[in-house]
Coordinates of C-alpha atoms in Angstrom, one line a residue:
M16 CA 129.3 82.7 45.4
D17 CA 126.5 84.6 43.7
A18 CA 123.0 83.2 44.0
Q19 CA 122.8 83.0 40.1
G20 CA 124.7 79.7 40.0
R21 CA 123.4 78.1 43.1
G22 CA 120.7 75.8 41.4
R23 CA 117.5 75.2 43.3
A24 CA 115.7 78.1 45.2
D25 CA 115.3 75.8 48.3
N26 CA 119.0 75.5 48.6
I27 CA 119.3 79.4 49.1
D28 CA 119.9 81.1 52.3
P29 CA 116.9 83.6 52.7
A30 CA 119.4 86.0 54.2
D31 CA 121.1 86.2 50.8
Q32 CA 117.9 87.3 49.1
W33 CA 117.8 90.7 50.5
V34 CA 120.3 93.3 49.2
L35 CA 120.8 97.0 49.9
N36 CA 119.7 99.3 47.2
P37 CA 121.9 102.4 47.2
N38 CA 119.2 104.4 45.4
T39 CA 116.6 104.2 47.8
G40 CA 118.8 103.1 51.0
E41 CA 116.4 100.3 51.8
Y42 CA 117.0 96.5 51.6
E43 CA 114.9 94.8 48.8
L44 CA 114.0 91.2 48.0
R45 CA 116.3 89.4 45.4
L46 CA 113.9 86.6 44.3
T47 CA 115.4 83.4 43.0
P48 CA 113.7 81.5 40.0
S49 CA 112.1 78.2 41.1
A50 CA 114.0 76.3 38.4
P51 CA 117.7 75.9 37.6
Q52 CA 119.1 78.7 36.0
S53 CA 121.9 79.3 33.4
G54 CA 125.1 80.5 34.7
V55 CA 124.6 83.3 32.0
P56 CA 122.9 86.6 33.6
R57 CA 120.0 88.2 31.8
P58 CA 120.8 91.3 30.0
R59 CA 120.1 94.6 31.4
R60 CA 117.7 96.8 29.3
G61 CA 119.9 98.9 27.2
S62 CA 122.9 96.8 27.9
P63 CA 124.7 94.2 25.5
S64 CA 123.6 90.8 25.9
N65 CA 127.2 89.6 26.6
A66 CA 127.7 91.7 29.8
G67 CA 129.6 90.3 32.6
P68 CA 127.9 88.5 35.6
G69 CA 128.1 91.6 37.8
A70 CA 127.0 94.0 35.3
G71 CA 124.4 96.4 36.7
A72 CA 124.6 94.9 40.2
G73 CA 125.9 98.0 41.5
T74 CA 123.2 100.2 40.3
R75 CA 120.0 98.2 40.4
A76 CA 118.8 95.0 41.9
R77 CA 117.5 92.5 39.4
R78 CA 113.6 91.8 39.5
A79 CA 111.8 88.7 38.7
P80 CA 110.1 88.3 35.3
E81 CA 106.6 89.5 34.8
R82 CA 105.3 86.1 34.2
E83 CA 106.9 82.6 34.0
S84 CA 107.9 81.6 30.4
P85 CA 106.1 78.4 29.3
A86 CA 109.5 77.2 27.9
K87 CA 112.5 77.0 30.1
P88 CA 115.2 79.2 28.8
G89 CA 118.0 77.5 27.0
P90 CA 121.7 78.2 28.0
D91 CA 122.3 81.0 25.7
V92 CA 118.6 82.5 25.8
P93 CA 117.9 85.4 28.1
G94 CA 114.8 85.3 30.2
P95 CA 111.7 87.4 29.1
R96 CA 111.6 91.2 29.7
R97 CA 109.0 93.0 31.5
R98 CA 107.5 96.5 30.7
R99 CA 109.1 99.5 32.6
G100 CA 107.2 100.1 35.7
A101 CA 105.4 96.8 35.8
P102 CA 105.2 95.1 39.1
A103 CA 107.4 92.2 39.6
E104 CA 105.8 88.8 39.8
P105 CA 106.8 86.9 42.8
P106 CA 107.9 83.2 42.5
P107 CA 105.2 80.5 43.0
G108 CA 104.0 80.1 46.3
R109 CA 104.9 83.6 47.5
R110 CA 102.5 86.4 48.0
K111 CA 102.6 89.4 45.6
G112 CA 104.2 92.5 46.7
R113 CA 107.2 93.3 48.8
T114 CA 107.4 91.0 51.9
Q115 CA 109.3 91.6 55.1
P116 CA 112.4 89.6 56.0
K117 CA 111.8 86.4 58.1
K118 CA 112.3 87.2 61.6
S119 CA 115.0 85.0 63.2
K120 CA 114.2 82.5 66.2
A121 CA 116.0 85.0 68.7
K122 CA 114.0 87.9 67.6
K123 CA 110.6 85.9 68.0
I124 CA 111.6 84.7 71.5
L125 CA 112.7 88.3 72.4
L126 CA 109.2 89.8 71.1
W127 CA 107.2 87.0 72.6
T128 CA 109.0 87.3 76.2
G129 CA 108.7 91.0 75.9
G130 CA 105.1 91.0 75.2
S131 CA 104.4 88.4 78.0
M132 CA 106.5 90.6 80.4
A133 CA 104.5 93.5 79.5
F134 CA 101.2 91.5 80.3
V135 CA 102.6 90.2 83.5
L136 CA 103.6 93.7 84.6
V137 CA 100.0 94.9 83.9
A138 CA 98.4 92.0 85.6
V139 CA 100.5 92.3 88.6
S140 CA 99.9 96.0 88.8
A141 CA 96.2 95.5 88.3
A142 CA 96.4 92.6 90.9
G143 CA 98.6 94.6 93.2
Y144 CA 95.8 97.5 93.1
L145 CA 93.1 95.3 93.7
Y146 CA 95.0 93.5 96.5
L147 CA 95.8 97.0 98.0
K148 CA 92.1 97.9 98.0
H149 CA 91.4 94.6 99.7
L150 CA 93.9 95.1 102.5
E151 CA 92.3 98.6 102.7
G152 CA 89.0 97.1 103.7
N153 CA 90.7 95.1 106.6
V154 CA 91.9 98.0 108.4
S155 CA 89.7 99.7 111.1
T156 CA 90.0 103.6 111.9
T157 CA 88.9 105.9 114.5
D158 CA 88.7 109.6 114.1
V159 CA 90.5 111.0 117.2
G160 CA 90.0 114.6 116.1
S161 CA 92.6 117.0 117.3
A162 CA 94.2 114.6 119.6
G163 CA 96.5 113.7 116.6
K164 CA 97.8 114.8 113.1
K165 CA 95.6 114.5 110.0
G166 CA 98.5 112.9 107.8
F167 CA 101.7 111.4 108.1
S168 CA 105.2 113.3 106.9
K169 CA 108.3 111.2 105.9
D170 CA 110.4 114.3 106.7
E171 CA 109.6 114.6 110.3
A172 CA 110.2 113.0 113.6
F173 CA 106.9 111.2 114.6
N174 CA 105.4 109.7 117.6
I175 CA 102.9 106.8 117.6
L176 CA 101.2 105.3 120.6
I177 CA 101.0 101.6 120.5
I178 CA 98.1 100.3 122.5
G179 CA 97.4 96.6 123.5
T180 CA 93.8 96.4 125.0
D181 CA 92.7 93.7 127.2
K182 CA 89.4 93.1 125.5
R183 CA 88.7 89.4 125.3
T184 CA 87.6 88.9 121.5
G185 CA 87.9 85.8 119.6
A186 CA 88.2 82.1 120.5
G187 CA 90.6 80.9 123.2
N188 CA 91.0 84.2 124.9
E189 CA 88.6 83.6 127.8
G190 CA 91.6 83.0 130.2
Y191 CA 93.0 86.4 129.7
G192 CA 92.0 89.8 131.0
D193 CA 88.8 91.0 132.8
A194 CA 85.8 89.2 131.9
G195 CA 83.8 92.2 131.4
S196 CA 86.4 94.4 130.1
V197 CA 85.4 97.1 127.5
G198 CA 89.0 97.2 126.3
H199 CA 91.3 99.1 128.7
A200 CA 94.9 100.4 127.6
D201 CA 96.7 97.2 129.0
T202 CA 100.0 97.5 127.3
N203 CA 101.1 101.1 126.0
I204 CA 104.3 102.0 124.2
L205 CA 105.1 105.5 122.9
L206 CA 107.3 104.8 120.0
H207 CA 109.4 108.0 118.9
V208 CA 111.3 107.9 115.5
S209 CA 113.8 110.5 115.0
K210 CA 113.8 112.9 112.2
D211 CA 116.8 111.6 110.7
R212 CA 115.8 107.9 111.2
T213 CA 119.1 107.2 113.1
N214 CA 117.3 106.0 116.2
A215 CA 114.0 105.3 117.9
T216 CA 112.8 105.0 121.5
A217 CA 110.0 102.9 122.7
L218 CA 108.7 104.3 126.0
S219 CA 106.6 101.7 128.0
I220 CA 103.9 103.4 130.1
P221 CA 102.7 101.2 133.1
R222 CA 99.1 100.5 133.0
D223 CA 98.9 101.0 136.7
L224 CA 100.4 104.5 136.6
I225 CA 98.3 106.9 138.6
V226 CA 97.4 109.8 136.4
D227 CA 95.0 112.6 135.7
V228 CA 92.9 111.8 132.7
P229 CA 91.7 114.9 130.9
D230 CA 88.6 115.8 129.3
C231 CA 88.2 113.8 126.1
P232 CA 86.2 114.9 122.9
T233 CA 85.1 111.6 121.4
K234 CA 83.3 111.1 118.0
Q235 CA 79.9 109.3 118.3
P236 CA 78.6 107.0 115.7
D237 CA 76.0 109.4 114.8
G238 CA 78.9 111.9 113.8
T239 CA 78.4 114.2 116.9
T240 CA 81.1 114.8 119.4
K241 CA 80.7 113.9 123.0
V242 CA 83.1 115.1 125.7
V243 CA 83.8 112.5 128.3
P244 CA 84.6 114.5 131.6
G245 CA 88.2 113.8 132.8
T246 CA 89.1 112.1 136.2
Q247 CA 91.9 112.6 138.8
N248 CA 94.1 110.2 140.4
V249 CA 93.2 107.1 138.4
R250 CA 95.1 104.1 136.7
F251 CA 96.3 105.0 133.3
N252 CA 94.5 102.1 131.6
T253 CA 91.2 103.7 132.5
S254 CA 92.1 106.3 129.7
L255 CA 90.7 103.9 127.0
G256 CA 87.3 102.3 127.2
Q257 CA 86.1 103.6 130.6
D258 CA 82.9 105.7 130.2
G259 CA 83.2 105.5 126.3
R260 CA 86.6 106.9 125.9
D261 CA 88.3 106.3 122.7
P262 CA 92.1 106.0 121.8
G263 CA 92.3 109.7 121.3
C264 CA 91.7 110.0 125.1
T265 CA 94.7 107.9 125.8
M266 CA 96.8 110.0 123.4
R267 CA 95.7 113.1 125.3
T268 CA 96.5 111.5 128.6
V269 CA 100.0 110.6 127.4
K270 CA 100.6 114.3 126.4
A271 CA 99.2 115.4 129.8
V272 CA 101.6 113.1 131.6
T273 CA 104.8 113.4 129.4
G274 CA 104.4 116.7 127.6
I275 CA 105.2 114.8 124.4
P276 CA 102.7 115.4 121.7
V277 CA 101.2 112.1 120.1
D278 CA 100.8 111.9 116.2
H279 CA 99.1 108.7 115.8
F280 CA 98.0 105.5 117.5
M281 CA 98.0 102.0 116.5
M282 CA 95.8 99.6 118.7
A283 CA 95.5 95.8 118.9
D284 CA 93.9 93.2 120.9
F285 CA 94.9 89.7 122.0
N286 CA 94.3 88.2 118.7
A287 CA 97.0 90.4 117.1
V288 CA 99.7 88.7 118.9
K289 CA 98.6 85.4 117.8
T290 CA 98.1 86.3 114.1
L291 CA 101.3 88.2 113.7
T292 CA 103.5 85.6 115.3
S293 CA 102.0 82.9 113.1
A294 CA 102.4 84.9 110.1
V295 CA 106.1 85.0 110.5
D296 CA 106.5 81.4 111.7
G297 CA 107.1 82.2 115.3
V298 CA 109.3 84.6 117.4
E299 CA 112.3 83.7 119.3
V300 CA 112.1 84.3 123.2
C301 CA 114.3 83.5 126.0
V302 CA 113.8 82.7 129.8
A303 CA 116.5 82.4 132.5
H304 CA 114.7 79.5 134.1
A305 CA 112.0 76.9 132.9
V306 CA 108.5 78.3 133.2
N307 CA 105.2 76.4 134.0
D308 CA 102.6 79.0 134.7
K309 CA 99.2 77.8 135.9
E310 CA 97.6 81.2 135.3
S311 CA 98.5 81.7 131.6
H312 CA 99.4 78.0 130.7
L313 CA 102.9 78.9 129.6
K314 CA 105.3 76.2 129.4
L315 CA 109.0 76.9 128.3
P316 CA 112.2 75.3 129.0
A317 CA 115.2 77.5 130.3
G318 CA 116.9 79.1 127.3
K319 CA 115.8 80.2 123.8
S320 CA 112.5 78.9 122.4
K321 CA 110.1 79.9 119.5
V322 CA 106.7 80.9 120.3
E323 CA 103.7 81.6 118.1
G324 CA 99.9 81.8 118.3
E325 CA 98.5 80.9 121.6
Q326 CA 101.9 80.4 123.2
A327 CA 102.9 83.8 122.2
L328 CA 100.1 85.5 123.8
A329 CA 100.6 83.5 127.0
F330 CA 104.2 84.6 127.0
V331 CA 103.4 88.4 126.9
R332 CA 100.4 88.1 129.4
T333 CA 102.5 86.0 132.0
R334 CA 103.7 88.0 135.0
H335 CA 103.3 85.5 137.9
S336 CA 106.6 83.8 136.6
F337 CA 108.8 86.8 136.1
G338 CA 110.6 89.1 138.8
N339 CA 108.3 90.2 141.5
Q340 CA 105.3 89.1 139.6
G341 CA 104.0 92.6 138.8
D342 CA 103.4 94.7 135.8
L343 CA 106.8 96.4 135.6
D344 CA 108.5 92.9 135.2
R345 CA 105.9 91.9 132.6
I346 CA 106.8 95.1 130.6
K347 CA 110.3 94.1 130.2
V348 CA 109.2 90.9 129.1
Q349 CA 107.0 92.4 126.5
Q350 CA 109.9 94.7 125.3
Q351 CA 112.0 91.7 124.9
F352 CA 109.2 90.1 122.7
L353 CA 108.7 93.2 120.5
G354 CA 112.1 93.5 119.8
S355 CA 112.4 89.9 118.7
L356 CA 109.3 90.4 116.6
M357 CA 110.8 93.5 114.9
R358 CA 114.0 91.6 114.2
K359 CA 111.9 88.6 112.6
M360 CA 109.7 91.0 110.6
S361 CA 112.9 92.9 109.1
S362 CA 114.8 89.5 108.4
S363 CA 115.7 88.4 105.0
D364 CA 113.7 85.3 105.8
T365 CA 110.5 87.2 106.1
L366 CA 111.3 89.9 103.4
T367 CA 112.1 87.4 100.6
N368 CA 109.2 85.3 101.2
P369 CA 106.2 86.4 99.3
A370 CA 104.0 83.9 101.1
K371 CA 105.0 85.3 104.6
L372 CA 104.8 89.0 103.5
I373 CA 101.1 88.3 102.1
S374 CA 100.2 86.5 105.4
L375 CA 101.9 89.4 107.5
A376 CA 100.0 92.1 105.4
E377 CA 96.7 90.2 106.2
A378 CA 97.4 89.7 109.7
A379 CA 98.6 93.0 110.4
T380 CA 95.7 95.0 108.7
K381 CA 93.1 92.9 110.2
A382 CA 94.7 93.2 113.7
L383 CA 95.0 96.8 113.8
T384 CA 92.9 99.8 114.5
V385 CA 94.4 103.1 113.8
D386 CA 93.6 106.8 113.4
T387 CA 92.2 108.3 110.3
G388 CA 95.5 110.0 109.7
I389 CA 97.4 106.8 108.8
G390 CA 94.2 104.7 107.9
K391 CA 95.2 104.0 104.3
V392 CA 97.2 101.0 103.7
S393 CA 99.6 103.1 101.5
T394 CA 100.3 105.4 104.5
L395 CA 100.8 102.3 106.9
K396 CA 103.4 101.1 104.3
D397 CA 105.3 104.6 104.4
V398 CA 105.3 104.3 108.2
A399 CA 106.8 100.9 108.2
L400 CA 109.5 101.8 105.6
E401 CA 110.3 104.8 107.6
L402 CA 110.8 102.8 110.8
K403 CA 112.8 100.1 108.9
K404 CA 115.3 102.6 108.2
V405 CA 116.2 102.8 111.8
P406 CA 119.0 100.1 112.8
T407 CA 117.6 97.6 115.5
K408 CA 120.7 98.4 117.6
N409 CA 119.5 102.0 118.0
I410 CA 115.8 101.1 118.9
T411 CA 115.8 101.5 122.6
F412 CA 113.3 100.1 125.0
T413 CA 112.6 101.8 128.3
T414 CA 110.0 102.6 130.9
V415 CA 108.6 105.7 132.4
P416 CA 110.5 106.2 135.7
V417 CA 108.3 105.6 138.5
L418 CA 107.9 105.1 142.3
D419 CA 105.6 103.1 144.3
N420 CA 102.5 104.9 145.3
P421 CA 103.1 106.4 148.7
A422 CA 99.4 106.7 149.4
E423 CA 98.9 102.9 149.3
K424 CA 99.9 100.5 152.1
V425 CA 99.6 97.4 149.8
K426 CA 101.6 98.6 146.8
A427 CA 99.5 98.0 143.7
T428 CA 100.1 101.3 141.7
V429 CA 102.9 103.6 140.9
I430 CA 103.5 107.4 140.2
V431 CA 105.7 109.2 137.9
N432 CA 109.4 109.7 139.5
Q433 CA 109.5 113.5 139.2
S434 CA 113.3 113.5 139.7
Q435 CA 114.1 111.3 136.9
A436 CA 110.9 111.2 134.4
P437 CA 111.3 114.8 133.0
A438 CA 114.7 114.3 131.7
V439 CA 113.6 111.1 129.8
F440 CA 110.6 113.2 128.6
D441 CA 112.6 116.1 127.4
A442 CA 115.1 114.0 125.6
I443 CA 112.3 112.2 123.5
K444 CA 110.6 115.5 123.0
N445 CA 113.7 117.1 121.7
D446 CA 114.7 114.2 119.4
V447 CA 117.8 113.2 121.4
S448 CA 118.8 109.4 121.3
F449 CA 119.3 107.1 124.1
T450 CA 121.9 105.2 122.0
A451 CA 125.3 106.2 120.8
V452 CA 124.5 107.6 117.3
K453 CA 126.0 110.4 115.4
Q454 CA 123.6 113.4 116.0
K455 CA 124.7 115.1 112.7
E456 CA 121.5 117.4 112.5
K457 CA 121.4 118.0 116.3
K458 CA 124.7 119.4 116.9
E459 CA 124.8 123.3 116.8
K460 CA 127.1 124.6 114.2
A461 CA 130.3 126.2 115.4
E462 CA 129.3 129.7 114.3
V463 CA 125.9 129.5 116.3
A464 CA 127.6 128.0 119.2
A465 CA 130.1 131.1 119.2
R466 CA 127.1 133.4 119.8
L467 CA 127.4 132.6 123.7
K468 CA 131.3 133.1 123.6
G469 CA 132.2 136.5 124.9
T470 CA 131.6 139.3 127.4
R471 CA 128.6 139.5 129.4
S472 CA 126.9 142.9 130.5
A473 CA 125.5 143.6 134.0
A474 CA 121.9 142.4 134.5
A475 CA 120.9 146.0 135.2
D476 CA 122.1 147.2 131.9
I477 CA 120.1 144.8 129.8
R478 CA 117.3 146.7 128.1
V479 CA 114.7 144.0 126.7
D480 CA 111.2 144.1 125.4
I481 CA 109.2 141.1 126.0
Y482 CA 106.6 139.5 123.7
N483 CA 104.3 136.4 123.9
G484 CA 104.6 134.4 120.5
G485 CA 103.0 131.1 121.6
A486 CA 103.7 130.8 125.3
P487 CA 100.6 130.1 127.7
A488 CA 98.6 133.5 128.3
G489 CA 100.3 135.7 130.9
S490 CA 103.7 134.2 130.4
A491 CA 105.3 137.6 129.2
Q492 CA 103.9 139.4 132.3
E493 CA 105.2 136.5 134.4
T494 CA 108.7 136.6 132.8
L495 CA 108.8 140.6 133.2
N496 CA 108.0 140.1 137.0
W497 CA 110.7 137.6 137.4
L498 CA 113.3 139.6 135.6
Q499 CA 112.7 142.6 137.3
N500 CA 112.1 141.3 140.9
T501 CA 114.5 138.2 141.1
E502 CA 117.2 138.9 138.5
G503 CA 117.6 142.5 138.4
V504 CA 116.8 143.3 134.8
L505 CA 115.1 146.8 135.6
K506 CA 115.0 148.0 132.2
S507 CA 112.4 145.6 130.8
S508 CA 108.9 146.0 129.4
Q509 CA 106.1 143.6 128.5
L510 CA 104.5 144.6 125.1
G511 CA 101.8 141.9 124.7
N512 CA 101.4 139.3 121.8
A513 CA 104.0 139.1 119.0
D514 CA 102.7 139.2 115.4
A515 CA 103.6 135.5 114.8
T516 CA 103.4 132.3 116.7
L517 CA 106.9 130.6 117.3
S518 CA 107.6 127.0 118.3
K519 CA 110.9 128.2 119.9
T520 CA 111.8 131.2 121.9
T521 CA 114.1 133.6 120.3
L522 CA 116.3 136.6 121.3
E523 CA 117.0 139.2 118.6
Y524 CA 119.7 141.9 119.1
S525 CA 122.0 144.2 117.2
P526 CA 125.7 143.6 117.2
D527 CA 126.4 146.1 119.9
Q528 CA 124.1 144.5 122.1
A529 CA 125.6 141.0 122.1
D530 CA 126.8 141.2 125.5
Q531 CA 123.3 142.0 126.7
A532 CA 122.0 139.1 124.8
R533 CA 124.6 136.6 126.2
K534 CA 123.5 137.7 129.8
L535 CA 120.0 137.3 129.2
A536 CA 120.5 134.1 127.7
D537 CA 122.2 132.9 130.9
L538 CA 119.4 134.1 132.8
M539 CA 116.7 132.4 130.7
G540 CA 118.6 129.2 130.1
L541 CA 118.5 129.7 126.3
S542 CA 120.8 127.9 123.9
A543 CA 123.1 129.5 121.3
S544 CA 120.3 128.7 118.5
A545 CA 117.8 131.0 120.3
L546 CA 120.1 134.0 119.7
K547 CA 119.3 135.8 116.5
P548 CA 121.7 138.4 115.5
G549 CA 119.9 141.2 113.5
K550 CA 118.5 144.4 114.8
S551 CA 117.0 145.8 118.0
E552 CA 114.0 147.9 118.4
K553 CA 113.3 151.2 120.1
N554 CA 111.6 150.9 123.4
S555 CA 109.1 153.3 124.9
Q556 CA 111.7 155.9 125.8
G557 CA 113.1 155.7 122.2
L558 CA 116.2 153.6 123.4
P559 CA 117.3 150.4 121.6
A560 CA 116.3 147.2 123.3
I561 CA 116.9 143.7 122.4
V562 CA 113.6 141.7 121.7
L563 CA 112.6 138.4 123.7
T564 CA 109.8 136.5 122.2
L565 CA 108.5 133.6 124.2
G566 CA 107.6 130.5 122.1
K567 CA 105.5 127.3 122.6
D568 CA 108.6 126.0 124.3
F569 CA 108.5 128.3 127.3
K570 CA 108.1 126.5 130.5
G571 CA 107.7 129.1 133.1
A572 CA 109.8 132.2 134.4
G573 CA 113.1 130.8 135.7
V574 CA 112.8 127.3 134.0
S575 CA 115.7 126.5 131.7
L576 CA 114.9 126.3 128.1
T577 CA 118.3 124.7 127.1
T578 CA 117.7 121.8 125.0
P579 CA 119.3 118.5 126.0
T580 CA 122.1 117.2 123.9
K581 CA 122.5 113.9 125.8
A582 CA 119.8 111.5 127.1
P583 CA 119.8 110.6 130.7
E584 CA 121.0 107.2 131.8
V585 CA 118.0 104.9 132.1
D586 CA 117.3 101.2 132.6
K587 CA 117.1 100.0 128.9
S588 CA 117.5 97.4 126.2
T589 CA 117.8 97.5 122.5
A590 CA 115.9 95.6 119.8
D591 CA 119.0 94.0 118.4
K592 CA 119.8 92.0 121.6
T593 CA 118.1 89.1 123.2
V594 CA 117.8 89.5 126.9
C595 CA 116.4 86.4 129.0
A596 CA 113.5 87.0 130.9
S597 CA 113.9 86.2 134.7

């Protein structure tokens, strides 16, 4: 029904007052008189007065009169006309001029919530930034200079040394550690995270391991650098704190012992165990038999228990109630505890609880001291996210293989087991997993492996030029002497340093020298990836020679350079399983 015959304006649906003007393509307001109208429409200018109700509706929308007539029009009297071009007068109570349609309730809600959401997002972003800066102020950093890397890369394997000191800070710690300790390296774990994030290895280093601590440049409060002299045949834990040594010295000691470069460190004292476990509402541990330790005051029933705060610290510090009451058995207890803590921190119960996450962020940043390379909270977050990618079933806990120190009658310290430890160190250094995972990027492609397939020449037929491309000084001459005097490679020469430094030793040859290259690879212990088909060079006699360039991985003449593809069998546990301490 047309609006013309509906009676009073307050009965008209506002939506019906807007019609499309085909001349402009816009909606225009069709205003309704405030008083009852005749069913006879007003005549359009230039049209007969008896035009039908729909006359002109398709070409022009009706407009309100210029002013309201003092007399109500009769049934047969048309309303007053207005001048052409004069603006329309809105009905009483309406503002003059074109008005916009009334927004529906749904649209109002949408706009209100949209605006509120934008405000909330801005507020959260601002608060997040401020909170990030707040956390930044919690973190303590130490500049370890060249001992570590300057930054963190999410695209590489990385090694972080986790250090727990025996420094007694905070209330309630009087019963632990040496009363006058400056903070020695009491608990030490070298955490290696693989490049492809499929696995990680946590290698515990006994505090009582006998090592040679190297000279250690350390930054002083005034900005200068002081070199703390190294010491020989001392406990590993003295690599920190003793004579003013900083964590950079402990990092250097780890590299000297294992050959594994350490990128960063994270250090915590006794209070870290208390605050971190409280932040996640406790950590589940397991003991094979009931414990009532008078030294640490740890009391636990047999089986599983939840520990936090003071009780958690007592658990990781206790050694008289487990195994042979030595440090090696305590290390296993600490590994179990860390595995459980990792599971709790990555659980949905923690990750979906904002209060726990905030408590954890506060506790972690206040508890840790790190190197300047990862000293920003945003970088620490990146490290945590990369570690989170590793399945807990592929996080392996193991310990440096050791033997009792033969120099002692009363066994108190240990030494590196040289028959087992090097294989463990090599596996970590070469990014080899200790768990069964698919080594997608570590398997040599078939075409690379094929380089070692084929005939071998006689050693006497090998013609090779040797360069030093990053190996220790004198390595090229050492290799030349070994090849000529031991292996019968007489047509060899040493030509000094290469133009570039290489991380890996390479052997470049032309296609017709492949048999010589394969034979030399056998003698050197080179993997197929070290062979680089290409072209040879002319030696001093003008004859073609293959080119051997010794890289940083060179270990000495006659020492195999083949990269391990499988880790050795070791005593280990994984972070996904609970092992009861006994």
